[in-house]
Short mmCIF file of C-alpha atoms and ligand atoms in Angstrom, two decimals:
data_model
loop_
_atom_site.label_atom_id
_atom_site.label_comp_id
_atom_site.label_asym_id
_atom_site.label_seq_id
_atom_site.Cartn_x
_atom_site.Cartn_y
_atom_site.Cartn_z
CA UNK A 214 101.69 83.38 122.61
CA UNK A 215 103.14 85.01 119.57
CA UNK A 216 105.07 88.24 118.99
CA UNK A 217 105.82 90.17 115.80
CA UNK A 218 109.50 91.10 115.68
CA UNK A 219 110.35 90.56 112.02
CA UNK A 220 107.99 90.65 109.04
CA UNK A 221 109.38 87.32 107.79
CA UNK A 222 107.89 85.58 110.82
CA UNK A 223 104.49 86.04 109.17
CA UNK A 224 103.80 83.79 106.18
CA UNK A 225 102.41 85.40 103.03
CA UNK A 226 99.12 83.58 103.77
CA UNK A 227 99.01 85.26 107.18
CA UNK A 228 99.74 88.62 105.58
CA UNK A 229 96.90 88.05 103.10
CA UNK A 230 94.64 87.20 106.03
CA UNK A 231 95.62 90.38 107.92
CA UNK A 232 94.94 92.43 104.79
CA UNK A 233 91.54 90.73 104.40
CA UNK A 234 90.64 91.48 108.03
CA UNK A 235 91.78 95.10 107.64
CA UNK A 236 89.60 95.43 104.53
CA UNK A 237 86.67 93.97 106.47
CA UNK A 238 87.27 96.47 109.30
CA UNK A 239 87.21 99.27 106.73
CA UNK A 240 83.92 97.94 105.33
CA UNK A 241 82.22 97.15 108.67
CA UNK A 242 83.90 99.07 111.51
CA UNK A 243 80.91 98.62 113.84
CA UNK A 244 81.42 94.84 113.90
CA UNK A 245 84.78 95.36 115.63
CA UNK A 246 83.92 97.96 118.24
CA UNK A 247 83.78 95.58 121.21
CA UNK A 248 86.31 92.97 120.11
CA UNK A 249 88.98 93.96 122.63
CA UNK A 250 86.79 95.05 125.50
CA UNK A 251 88.72 94.86 128.81
CA UNK A 252 92.01 94.29 126.93
CA UNK A 253 94.94 96.64 127.39
CA UNK A 254 97.70 97.63 125.00
CA UNK A 255 100.93 99.12 126.38
CA UNK A 256 102.96 101.38 124.11
CA UNK A 257 106.60 101.53 125.23
CA UNK A 258 108.28 104.11 123.05
CA UNK A 259 111.95 104.76 123.78
CA UNK A 260 112.22 106.85 120.58
CA UNK A 261 110.05 109.63 119.09
CA UNK A 262 106.95 108.73 117.12
CA UNK A 263 103.69 110.28 115.98
CA UNK A 264 101.98 107.87 113.59
CA UNK A 265 103.13 104.53 114.89
CA UNK A 266 102.30 105.15 118.53
CA UNK A 267 99.07 107.04 117.94
CA UNK A 268 97.87 104.57 115.33
CA UNK A 269 98.42 101.70 117.76
CA UNK A 270 96.51 103.64 120.39
CA UNK A 271 93.69 104.58 118.03
CA UNK A 272 93.56 100.95 116.82
CA UNK A 273 93.13 99.62 120.36
CA UNK A 274 90.50 102.25 121.24
CA UNK A 275 88.54 101.41 118.08
CA UNK A 276 88.52 97.78 119.16
CA UNK A 277 87.01 98.80 122.50
CA UNK A 278 90.20 98.27 124.49
CA UNK A 279 92.34 100.68 126.45
CA UNK A 280 95.90 101.91 126.33
CA UNK A 281 98.72 102.71 128.75
CA UNK A 282 102.38 103.49 128.24
CA UNK A 283 105.09 106.07 127.81
CA UNK A 284 106.40 107.98 124.84
CA UNK A 285 109.87 108.92 126.04
CA UNK A 286 112.67 106.82 127.48
CA UNK A 287 113.36 109.60 130.00
CA UNK A 288 109.97 109.22 131.61
CA UNK A 289 110.42 105.47 132.19
CA UNK A 290 112.71 103.50 134.52
CA UNK A 291 115.10 103.08 131.58
CA UNK A 292 116.42 106.45 132.79
CA UNK A 293 117.33 104.72 136.07
CA UNK A 294 119.14 101.95 134.21
CA UNK A 295 116.45 99.28 134.03
CA UNK A 296 116.98 96.66 131.30
CA UNK A 297 114.55 96.20 128.43
CA UNK A 298 113.94 92.63 129.63
CA UNK A 299 112.91 93.77 133.11
CA UNK A 300 110.69 96.53 131.71
CA UNK A 301 108.97 94.01 129.42
CA UNK A 302 108.48 91.52 132.23
CA UNK A 303 107.01 94.23 134.43
CA UNK A 304 104.64 95.63 131.81
CA UNK A 305 103.42 92.08 131.07
CA UNK A 306 101.79 92.28 134.52
CA UNK A 307 99.73 95.31 133.43
CA UNK A 308 98.91 94.81 129.75
CA UNK A 309 97.72 92.06 127.38
CA UNK A 310 99.94 93.15 124.49
CA UNK A 311 102.92 95.50 124.09
CA UNK A 312 104.07 97.66 121.17
CA UNK A 313 107.71 98.69 121.62
CA UNK A 314 109.94 101.12 119.74
CA UNK A 315 113.62 101.29 120.67
CA UNK A 316 116.76 102.91 119.23
CA UNK A 317 118.75 99.68 119.68
CA UNK A 318 118.46 96.97 117.04
CA UNK A 319 117.15 93.78 118.64
CA UNK A 320 115.62 95.37 121.76
CA UNK A 321 112.05 94.19 120.97
CA UNK A 322 113.39 90.66 120.41
CA UNK A 323 115.04 90.73 123.84
CA UNK A 324 111.78 92.06 125.30
CA UNK A 325 109.81 89.24 123.66
CA UNK A 326 112.00 86.65 125.37
CA UNK A 327 111.27 88.15 128.80
CA UNK A 328 107.63 89.16 128.35
CA UNK A 329 104.65 86.92 129.05
CA UNK A 330 102.43 88.77 126.54
CA UNK A 331 102.92 89.37 122.78
CA UNK A 332 105.45 92.04 121.81
CA UNK A 333 105.13 94.01 118.60
CA UNK A 334 108.28 95.60 117.19
CA UNK A 335 107.26 99.19 116.42
CA UNK A 336 110.73 99.98 115.02
CA UNK A 337 114.17 98.95 116.30
CA UNK A 338 117.03 101.27 115.38
CA UNK A 339 118.01 101.11 111.70
CA UNK A 340 116.87 97.49 111.54
CA UNK A 341 113.19 96.61 111.05
CA UNK A 342 109.70 98.06 111.21
CA UNK A 343 107.24 95.24 110.47
CA UNK A 344 103.99 97.10 111.20
CA UNK A 345 104.96 99.88 108.80
CA UNK A 346 105.47 97.11 106.25
CA UNK A 347 101.99 95.73 106.88
CA UNK A 348 100.73 99.30 106.39
CA UNK A 349 102.68 99.59 103.14
CA UNK A 350 101.42 96.22 101.85
CA UNK A 351 97.80 97.11 102.61
CA UNK A 352 98.34 100.43 100.83
CA UNK A 353 99.87 98.78 97.76
CA UNK A 354 97.06 96.21 97.71
CA UNK A 355 94.38 98.90 97.94
CA UNK A 356 96.03 101.22 95.41
CA UNK A 357 97.13 98.64 92.84
CA UNK A 358 94.86 95.68 93.56
CA UNK A 359 97.83 93.29 93.80
CA UNK A 360 101.12 92.58 95.53
CA UNK A 361 102.95 90.92 92.67
CA UNK A 362 104.25 91.85 89.21
CA UNK A 363 105.53 95.34 89.74
CA UNK A 364 108.62 97.50 89.78
CA UNK A 365 109.20 99.15 93.11
CA UNK A 366 111.62 102.06 93.49
CA UNK A 367 113.04 102.83 96.93
CA UNK A 368 114.48 106.31 97.16
CA UNK A 369 116.48 108.14 99.85
CA UNK A 370 118.15 106.68 102.91
CA UNK A 371 118.29 102.98 102.13
CA UNK A 372 121.09 102.41 104.61
CA UNK A 373 119.37 103.43 107.83
CA UNK A 374 115.73 103.34 106.69
CA UNK A 375 114.23 100.44 108.63
CA UNK A 376 110.92 100.66 106.78
CA UNK A 377 112.77 100.00 103.52
CA UNK A 378 114.54 96.97 104.99
CA UNK A 379 111.32 95.35 106.18
CA UNK A 380 109.38 96.12 103.00
CA UNK A 381 112.12 94.65 100.80
CA UNK A 382 112.06 91.49 102.92
CA UNK A 383 108.29 91.24 102.59
CA UNK A 384 108.13 91.95 98.84
CA UNK A 385 110.86 89.42 98.09
CA UNK A 386 108.30 86.67 98.68
CA UNK A 387 105.89 87.81 95.96
CA UNK A 388 106.30 86.94 92.29
CA UNK A 389 107.34 89.28 89.52
CA UNK A 390 108.81 91.96 91.82
CA UNK A 391 111.62 94.12 90.45
CA UNK A 392 113.44 96.50 92.75
CA UNK A 393 115.16 99.78 91.89
CA UNK A 394 117.38 101.21 94.64
CA UNK A 395 117.85 104.98 94.35
CA UNK A 396 120.20 106.59 96.86
CA UNK A 397 123.41 108.55 97.26
CA UNK A 398 126.52 106.32 97.38
CA UNK A 399 126.80 106.73 101.15
CA UNK A 400 123.23 105.63 101.83
CA UNK A 401 123.01 102.46 99.78
CA UNK A 402 121.08 99.40 100.92
CA UNK A 403 123.19 97.34 103.38
CA UNK A 404 125.06 94.42 101.81
CA UNK A 405 123.38 91.81 104.01
CA UNK A 406 119.97 92.66 102.53
CA UNK A 407 121.30 92.47 98.98
CA UNK A 408 122.91 89.11 99.66
CA UNK A 409 120.45 87.42 102.02
CA UNK A 410 117.25 88.74 100.51
CA UNK A 411 117.58 90.08 96.96
CA UNK A 412 120.25 87.67 95.69
CA UNK A 413 118.98 84.72 97.71
CA UNK A 414 115.46 85.11 96.34
CA UNK A 415 116.73 85.97 92.83
CA UNK A 416 114.98 89.32 92.79
CA UNK A 417 116.02 91.48 89.85
CA UNK A 418 117.41 94.76 91.19
CA UNK A 419 119.41 97.77 90.07
CA UNK A 420 121.16 100.54 92.00
CA UNK A 421 121.33 104.13 90.83
CA UNK A 422 121.76 107.66 92.10
CA UNK A 423 119.48 109.10 89.41
CA UNK A 424 115.77 109.18 90.26
CA UNK A 425 114.66 110.90 87.03
CA UNK A 426 116.33 108.28 84.85
CA UNK A 427 114.36 105.41 86.38
CA UNK A 428 111.07 107.22 87.03
CA UNK A 429 109.24 105.98 83.87
CA UNK A 430 109.72 102.34 84.89
CA UNK A 431 108.23 102.55 88.36
CA UNK A 432 104.85 101.26 89.53
CA UNK A 433 105.57 102.21 93.13
CA UNK A 434 107.87 104.96 94.36
CA UNK A 435 108.72 104.58 98.05
CA UNK A 436 110.29 107.84 99.24
CA UNK A 437 112.12 108.05 102.58
CA UNK A 438 113.57 110.62 104.95
CA UNK A 439 117.32 110.79 105.54
CA UNK A 440 117.57 109.35 109.08
CA UNK A 441 119.36 112.17 110.89
CA UNK A 442 119.31 110.41 114.28
CA UNK A 443 121.41 107.51 112.96
CA UNK A 444 124.26 109.64 111.56
CA UNK A 445 127.58 109.82 113.37
CA UNK A 446 128.17 113.41 112.34
CA UNK A 447 125.92 116.31 111.49
CA UNK A 448 128.05 117.42 108.52
CA UNK A 449 127.30 114.22 106.60
CA UNK A 450 123.62 114.60 107.35
CA UNK A 451 123.56 118.20 106.11
CA UNK A 452 125.36 117.21 102.92
CA UNK A 453 122.99 114.33 102.17
CA UNK A 454 119.64 115.44 103.53
CA UNK A 455 118.31 117.04 100.37
CA UNK A 456 119.69 114.51 97.90
CA UNK A 457 116.20 113.87 96.51
CA UNK A 458 113.28 116.24 96.48
CA UNK A 459 110.26 114.99 94.62
CA UNK A 460 108.45 117.76 92.73
CA UNK A 461 105.60 117.80 90.16
CA UNK A 462 108.22 118.40 87.41
CA UNK A 463 110.08 115.22 88.34
CA UNK A 464 106.82 113.30 88.02
CA UNK A 465 106.21 114.43 84.47
CA UNK A 466 107.64 111.26 82.94
CA UNK A 467 106.19 108.92 85.59
CA UNK A 468 103.45 106.36 84.92
CA UNK A 469 99.93 107.69 85.24
CA UNK A 470 99.09 104.95 87.74
CA UNK A 471 102.28 105.31 89.81
CA UNK A 472 101.68 105.03 93.57
CA UNK A 473 103.88 107.32 95.68
CA UNK A 474 104.35 106.05 99.23
CA UNK A 475 106.25 107.49 102.17
CA UNK A 476 106.19 106.14 105.74
CA UNK A 477 106.31 109.74 107.00
CA UNK A 478 107.43 111.97 108.66
CA UNK A 479 108.55 113.86 105.59
CA UNK A 480 111.15 116.58 105.85
CA UNK A 481 111.99 117.96 102.39
CA UNK A 482 111.98 114.88 100.22
CA UNK A 483 108.47 115.37 98.83
CA UNK A 484 107.50 118.92 97.98
CA UNK A 485 104.05 119.77 99.36
CA UNK A 486 102.89 120.65 95.83
CA UNK A 487 102.93 116.89 95.10
CA UNK A 488 100.29 116.25 97.77
CA UNK A 489 97.39 117.15 95.49
CA UNK A 490 98.52 114.66 92.83
CA UNK A 491 96.17 111.63 92.88
CA UNK A 492 99.25 109.41 92.77
CA UNK A 493 100.35 110.68 96.20
CA UNK A 494 99.20 107.93 98.58
CA UNK A 495 101.06 108.80 101.77
CA UNK A 496 98.15 110.22 103.74
CA UNK A 497 95.90 107.33 102.72
CA UNK A 498 98.79 105.14 103.85
CA UNK A 499 98.57 106.71 107.33
CA UNK A 500 94.92 105.71 107.63
CA UNK A 501 95.68 102.18 106.43
CA UNK A 502 98.20 101.91 109.28
CA UNK A 503 95.43 102.11 111.85
CA UNK A 504 93.32 99.43 110.17
CA UNK A 505 96.13 96.93 109.71
CA UNK A 506 97.23 97.42 113.34
CA UNK A 507 93.67 96.64 114.41
CA UNK A 508 93.87 93.41 112.42
CA UNK A 509 97.27 92.59 113.92
CA UNK A 510 96.14 93.17 117.52
CA UNK A 511 93.16 90.84 116.92
CA UNK A 512 95.45 88.18 115.53
CA UNK A 513 98.08 88.32 118.27
CA UNK A 514 95.43 88.37 120.99
CA UNK A 515 93.72 85.46 119.23
CA UNK A 516 90.37 87.26 119.17
CA UNK A 517 87.82 85.61 116.86
C1 LIG B 98 109.36 105.65 110.07
C2 LIG B 98 110.21 105.10 111.19
O1 LIG B 98 109.99 105.39 112.37
O2 LIG B 98 111.10 104.32 110.84
N1 LIG B 98 108.27 106.35 110.57
C3 LIG B 98 107.10 105.67 110.82
O3 LIG B 98 107.05 104.82 111.68
N2 LIG B 98 106.05 105.93 110.05
C4 LIG B 98 110.12 106.43 109.07
C5 LIG B 98 110.99 107.55 109.53
O4 LIG B 98 111.06 107.88 110.70
O5 LIG B 98 111.62 108.13 108.66
#
């Protein structure tokens, strides 16, 4: 039995395989409609979510399975003081696979040690978000036709943005990747990721506060929301929240085949007038999230 807690626990060959299965699902959805008949997915969400939870649910329904779960910590026994380990052990009696989101870093790992079914980390605090990364990789693959040889700009809250952390880990294993980190001083990428991932894998990277200055170089621009819920005080959030707002004017000197990604939800960081630009991929990215989660559920449940 295998869980997915950290994107690095999948080899790049396994990621390629998941992408290939997702592409096959897109091409032949009818072939997958009964694959998870009589299987149940539990979604245990201790933190708010729209896309991640609903895409897991839609994925399981499209595979012919069913779904149970909760979407708020307050409506579960966590509100009575139950541990994550006990909740995971209990839900293992009801479901074949569990997707868990939790505000505490490491909670899905703890759950995976207690559960008797696979656990999928659907986001743990400011740490990791491996299924968003699979979504992002499928999107990059579909938009650009490759996962290597490109310059990827990450913009916004690189300190608390868990999707950024997981995607940087994943991309560090491909060849010819250059990374540009664009953030306010206070929201820079954590040192451990620079040291253990970027430096360790000899990835060329630069840090800047100026999005416009680096725009012409980018093949991918990964925009992110400033993570209000992880701030210790509201004043800092208010000061930093609108540090970057992408507008059509700011895209004037961008490459014509730039791909703009965002894990969503967006607040102000991409003006809605950018949505009509063919380079805006974030709603296609949402759809990709459902397909790659279908592929992941099949893999972890070892369905042929
Ligand atoms: C992200 C998350 O939860 O980390 N959302 C998502 O899963 N698509 C990004 C965010 O909340 O900013």
